[in-house]
Amino acid sequence: KYQWAYDGNDSNAIKYGRLYTWYAATDSRKIAPKGWHVASDAEWITLQNYLIAKGYNYDGTKTDNKIAKSICSTTLWATCLNEGAIGNDLSKNNSSGFSAVPGGYRGTDGTFYILNWVSDHWTSTENSSDFAGIHALGYTSPDLGYYSKNKNYGFSVRCIKDTIAVPVIITSAITGITNSSAICGGKITSDGGAAVTGRGICWSTTSQPTVLNNKMSVNSDSTVFSCSITGLLADSTCYV
């Protein structure tokens, strides 16, 4: 309900993406694909500082903010004669590969504005109960701008891939030990920032067993799980 293709025409979404209110972009149901998130203001600043330091300003300098051309697509933008502007010689755009497209925006009055002129992106960072930050690109400008806008505007979004770490798991105490079986399990204390897609037990008569040794998968989506392993050898040490 709170996202649109420009002018309500879905064919525009293919070229320009969609426009979202800040509320839709940051809704707890997560508008970004699984494993991704809407960029924060700090993450935009990280991108900006990196590009400046690496010489992505249109004139090759490493001071000031003149990176707009380096992050905009080589098509769709309106043309402009201003030196270093996004719209000045589109063939020199997009040296970074970021490929921002000029999707325009939707005003709080429900009207769509300036397609091919601007590419304004919500951040996930709010400034007040009614306003949040955007990072903005305009066809006449050489810089990546910043503004605070009412959360009901419709702007584009930038998504960033989540940082994934190795999950952390604690092996449970072994119970139900017999001559040939035992009950084993574990507790996942951290998913590492992504959904856990498999759980189970690995065992061997040598230390540090892996899935290349004996293994059993557990059909569960719980952080705590267990199963019975069988076929063990009597009077031998088994590592889990």
mmCIF file of C-alpha atoms in Angstrom, residues 4-173:
data_model
loop_
_atom_site.group_PDB
_atom_site.id
_atom_site.type_symbol
_atom_site.label_atom_id
_atom_site.label_comp_id
_atom_site.label_asym_id
_atom_site.label_seq_id
_atom_site.Cartn_x
_atom_site.Cartn_y
_atom_site.Cartn_z
ATOM 1 C CA TRP A 4 4.652 2.620 -5.850
ATOM 2 C CA ALA A 5 5.996 2.409 -9.358
ATOM 3 C CA TYR A 6 6.464 5.917 -10.765
ATOM 4 C CA ASP A 7 3.072 7.264 -11.957
ATOM 5 C CA GLY A 8 1.543 3.957 -10.865
ATOM 6 C CA ASN A 9 2.902 2.331 -14.026
ATOM 7 C CA ASP A 10 4.582 -0.984 -13.232
ATOM 8 C CA SER A 11 6.659 -0.835 -16.408
ATOM 9 C CA ASN A 12 8.536 2.040 -14.754
ATOM 10 C CA ALA A 13 9.499 -0.224 -11.854
ATOM 11 C CA ILE A 14 11.486 -2.435 -14.230
ATOM 12 C CA LYS A 15 13.780 0.486 -15.100
ATOM 13 C CA TYR A 16 13.712 2.624 -11.975
ATOM 14 C CA GLY A 17 12.748 0.385 -9.083
ATOM 15 C CA ARG A 18 9.939 1.318 -6.712
ATOM 16 C CA LEU A 19 9.316 4.271 -4.392
ATOM 17 C CA TYR A 20 8.635 3.670 -0.697
ATOM 18 C CA THR A 21 7.595 5.664 2.334
ATOM 19 C CA TRP A 22 10.124 5.521 5.143
ATOM 20 C CA TYR A 23 7.617 3.454 7.133
ATOM 21 C CA ALA A 24 7.451 0.805 4.394
ATOM 22 C CA ALA A 25 11.235 0.794 3.944
ATOM 23 C CA THR A 26 11.840 0.163 7.655
ATOM 24 C CA ASP A 27 8.815 -1.970 8.526
ATOM 25 C CA SER A 28 9.576 -4.818 10.933
ATOM 26 C CA ARG A 29 8.528 -7.335 8.258
ATOM 27 C CA LYS A 30 11.728 -6.391 6.390
ATOM 28 C CA ILE A 31 11.263 -4.978 2.879
ATOM 29 C CA ALA A 32 14.817 -6.010 1.942
ATOM 30 C CA PRO A 33 15.397 -9.550 0.660
ATOM 31 C CA LYS A 34 16.469 -12.167 3.190
ATOM 32 C CA GLY A 35 20.100 -11.598 4.134
ATOM 33 C CA TRP A 36 19.960 -7.890 3.213
ATOM 34 C CA HIS A 37 18.946 -4.636 4.926
ATOM 35 C CA VAL A 38 18.130 -1.015 4.077
ATOM 36 C CA ALA A 39 21.284 1.099 4.408
ATOM 37 C CA SER A 40 21.694 3.322 7.456
ATOM 38 C CA ASP A 41 23.040 6.866 7.332
ATOM 39 C CA ALA A 42 26.365 5.585 8.689
ATOM 40 C CA GLU A 43 26.605 3.028 5.872
ATOM 41 C CA TRP A 44 26.005 5.727 3.266
ATOM 42 C CA ILE A 45 28.765 7.824 4.847
ATOM 43 C CA THR A 46 31.078 4.799 4.736
ATOM 44 C CA LEU A 47 30.434 4.477 0.992
ATOM 45 C CA GLN A 48 30.944 8.204 0.437
ATOM 46 C CA ASN A 49 34.212 8.381 2.397
ATOM 47 C CA TYR A 50 35.576 5.266 0.698
ATOM 48 C CA LEU A 51 34.917 6.600 -2.800
ATOM 49 C CA ILE A 52 36.423 10.002 -2.026
ATOM 50 C CA ALA A 53 39.546 8.400 -0.534
ATOM 51 C CA LYS A 54 39.921 6.103 -3.565
ATOM 52 C CA GLY A 55 39.814 8.989 -6.061
ATOM 53 C CA TYR A 56 36.278 8.531 -7.410
ATOM 54 C CA ASN A 57 35.593 12.275 -7.513
ATOM 55 C CA TYR A 58 34.880 13.320 -11.111
ATOM 56 C CA ASP A 59 38.184 15.242 -11.207
ATOM 57 C CA GLY A 60 40.239 12.505 -9.527
ATOM 58 C CA THR A 61 40.824 14.499 -6.333
ATOM 59 C CA LYS A 62 40.614 12.900 -2.893
ATOM 60 C CA THR A 63 39.060 15.767 -0.955
ATOM 61 C CA ASP A 64 35.521 17.187 -0.913
ATOM 62 C CA ASN A 65 32.451 15.303 -2.086
ATOM 63 C CA LYS A 66 32.308 15.111 -5.896
ATOM 64 C CA ILE A 67 31.479 11.414 -6.314
ATOM 65 C CA ALA A 68 27.989 11.606 -7.844
ATOM 66 C CA LYS A 69 29.020 10.649 -11.399
ATOM 67 C CA SER A 70 30.864 7.591 -10.124
ATOM 68 C CA ILE A 71 27.728 6.041 -8.641
ATOM 69 C CA CYS A 72 25.126 6.900 -11.304
ATOM 70 C CA SER A 73 24.076 4.855 -14.325
ATOM 71 C CA THR A 74 25.228 5.763 -17.830
ATOM 72 C CA THR A 75 21.634 5.955 -19.113
ATOM 73 C CA LEU A 76 18.251 7.498 -18.196
ATOM 74 C CA TRP A 77 19.620 10.695 -16.599
ATOM 75 C CA ALA A 78 18.663 14.112 -17.997
ATOM 76 C CA THR A 79 21.559 16.004 -19.579
ATOM 77 C CA CYS A 80 23.321 19.034 -18.100
ATOM 78 C CA LEU A 81 26.354 21.152 -19.058
ATOM 79 C CA ASN A 82 27.570 21.799 -15.483
ATOM 80 C CA GLU A 83 31.141 20.591 -14.979
ATOM 81 C CA GLY A 84 31.230 17.308 -13.051
ATOM 82 C CA ALA A 85 27.441 17.003 -12.975
ATOM 83 C CA ILE A 86 25.784 13.606 -13.301
ATOM 84 C CA GLY A 87 24.096 14.738 -16.507
ATOM 85 C CA ASN A 88 27.307 15.985 -18.130
ATOM 86 C CA ASP A 89 28.527 13.255 -20.520
ATOM 87 C CA LEU A 90 26.759 10.172 -19.191
ATOM 88 C CA SER A 91 29.424 7.922 -20.708
ATOM 89 C CA LYS A 92 31.751 8.975 -17.889
ATOM 90 C CA ASN A 93 29.298 7.880 -15.179
ATOM 91 C CA ASN A 94 29.352 4.759 -13.002
ATOM 92 C CA SER A 95 33.075 4.138 -12.573
ATOM 93 C CA SER A 96 32.242 2.505 -9.211
ATOM 94 C CA GLY A 97 29.570 0.190 -10.628
ATOM 95 C CA PHE A 98 26.894 1.402 -8.183
ATOM 96 C CA SER A 99 24.485 2.262 -11.037
ATOM 97 C CA ALA A 100 21.975 4.575 -9.327
ATOM 98 C CA VAL A 101 19.029 5.319 -11.635
ATOM 99 C CA PRO A 102 16.917 8.535 -11.565
ATOM 100 C CA GLY A 103 13.597 7.195 -10.290
ATOM 101 C CA GLY A 104 12.141 10.556 -9.233
ATOM 102 C CA TYR A 105 9.990 10.668 -6.116
ATOM 103 C CA ARG A 106 6.400 10.702 -4.867
ATOM 104 C CA GLY A 107 5.302 13.746 -2.895
ATOM 105 C CA THR A 108 3.140 13.694 0.202
ATOM 106 C CA ASP A 109 0.315 15.000 -2.023
ATOM 107 C CA GLY A 110 0.388 11.764 -4.041
ATOM 108 C CA THR A 111 1.939 13.389 -7.112
ATOM 109 C CA PHE A 112 5.019 11.937 -8.799
ATOM 110 C CA TYR A 113 7.893 14.303 -9.588
ATOM 111 C CA ILE A 114 11.028 14.731 -11.770
ATOM 112 C CA LEU A 115 11.653 11.292 -13.213
ATOM 113 C CA ASN A 116 15.134 11.181 -14.818
ATOM 114 C CA TRP A 117 16.285 14.116 -12.677
ATOM 115 C CA VAL A 118 16.928 12.693 -9.198
ATOM 116 C CA SER A 119 17.736 9.497 -7.338
ATOM 117 C CA ASP A 120 16.815 9.958 -3.674
ATOM 118 C CA HIS A 121 17.358 7.073 -1.245
ATOM 119 C CA TRP A 122 15.917 6.616 2.213
ATOM 120 C CA THR A 123 18.268 5.688 5.026
ATOM 121 C CA SER A 124 17.025 3.505 7.862
ATOM 122 C CA THR A 125 18.076 6.301 10.247
ATOM 123 C CA GLU A 126 15.311 8.549 11.518
ATOM 124 C CA ASN A 127 15.876 12.144 12.641
ATOM 125 C CA SER A 128 12.601 12.623 14.546
ATOM 126 C CA SER A 129 9.126 11.131 14.805
ATOM 127 C CA ASP A 130 8.227 12.609 11.416
ATOM 128 C CA PHE A 131 11.527 12.974 9.540
ATOM 129 C CA ALA A 132 14.325 10.688 8.352
ATOM 130 C CA GLY A 133 17.486 11.102 6.303
ATOM 131 C CA ILE A 134 17.887 10.616 2.566
ATOM 132 C CA HIS A 135 21.020 10.548 0.426
ATOM 133 C CA ALA A 136 20.277 12.298 -2.825
ATOM 134 C CA LEU A 137 21.641 12.532 -6.367
ATOM 135 C CA GLY A 138 20.563 15.205 -8.850
ATOM 136 C CA TYR A 139 21.409 15.451 -12.556
ATOM 137 C CA THR A 140 22.842 19.009 -12.229
ATOM 138 C CA SER A 141 25.092 18.239 -9.256
ATOM 139 C CA PRO A 142 28.535 16.604 -8.776
ATOM 140 C CA ASP A 143 27.957 15.587 -5.143
ATOM 141 C CA LEU A 144 26.041 13.047 -3.089
ATOM 142 C CA GLY A 145 23.710 15.202 -1.000
ATOM 143 C CA TYR A 146 21.943 14.688 2.304
ATOM 144 C CA TYR A 147 18.521 15.950 3.398
ATOM 145 C CA SER A 148 15.968 15.319 6.109
ATOM 146 C CA LYS A 149 12.520 14.550 4.684
ATOM 147 C CA ASN A 150 9.016 13.765 5.911
ATOM 148 C CA LYS A 151 8.617 10.013 6.251
ATOM 149 C CA ASN A 152 5.533 10.017 3.998
ATOM 150 C CA TYR A 153 7.502 10.896 0.860
ATOM 151 C CA GLY A 154 8.104 8.086 -1.632
ATOM 152 C CA PHE A 155 11.825 7.564 -2.310
ATOM 153 C CA SER A 156 14.070 4.794 -3.576
ATOM 154 C CA VAL A 157 16.011 2.492 -1.237
ATOM 155 C CA ARG A 158 19.501 1.017 -1.197
ATOM 156 C CA CYS A 159 19.947 -2.467 0.260
ATOM 157 C CA ILE A 160 23.187 -3.847 1.694
ATOM 158 C CA LYS A 161 24.094 -7.486 2.166
ATOM 159 C CA ASP A 162 24.223 -8.491 5.828
ATOM 160 C CA THR A 163 27.549 -9.405 7.388
ATOM 161 C CA ILE A 164 27.457 -13.141 8.053
ATOM 162 C CA ALA A 165 29.542 -14.775 10.783
ATOM 163 C CA VAL A 166 30.047 -18.425 11.731
ATOM 164 C CA PRO A 167 27.160 -19.595 13.939
ATOM 165 C CA VAL A 168 27.924 -20.429 17.582
ATOM 166 C CA ILE A 169 26.712 -23.700 19.074
ATOM 167 C CA ILE A 170 27.161 -25.433 22.429
ATOM 168 C CA THR A 171 27.185 -29.237 22.426
ATOM 169 C CA SER A 172 24.790 -30.658 25.011
ATOM 170 C CA ALA A 173 25.764 -33.217 27.631
#
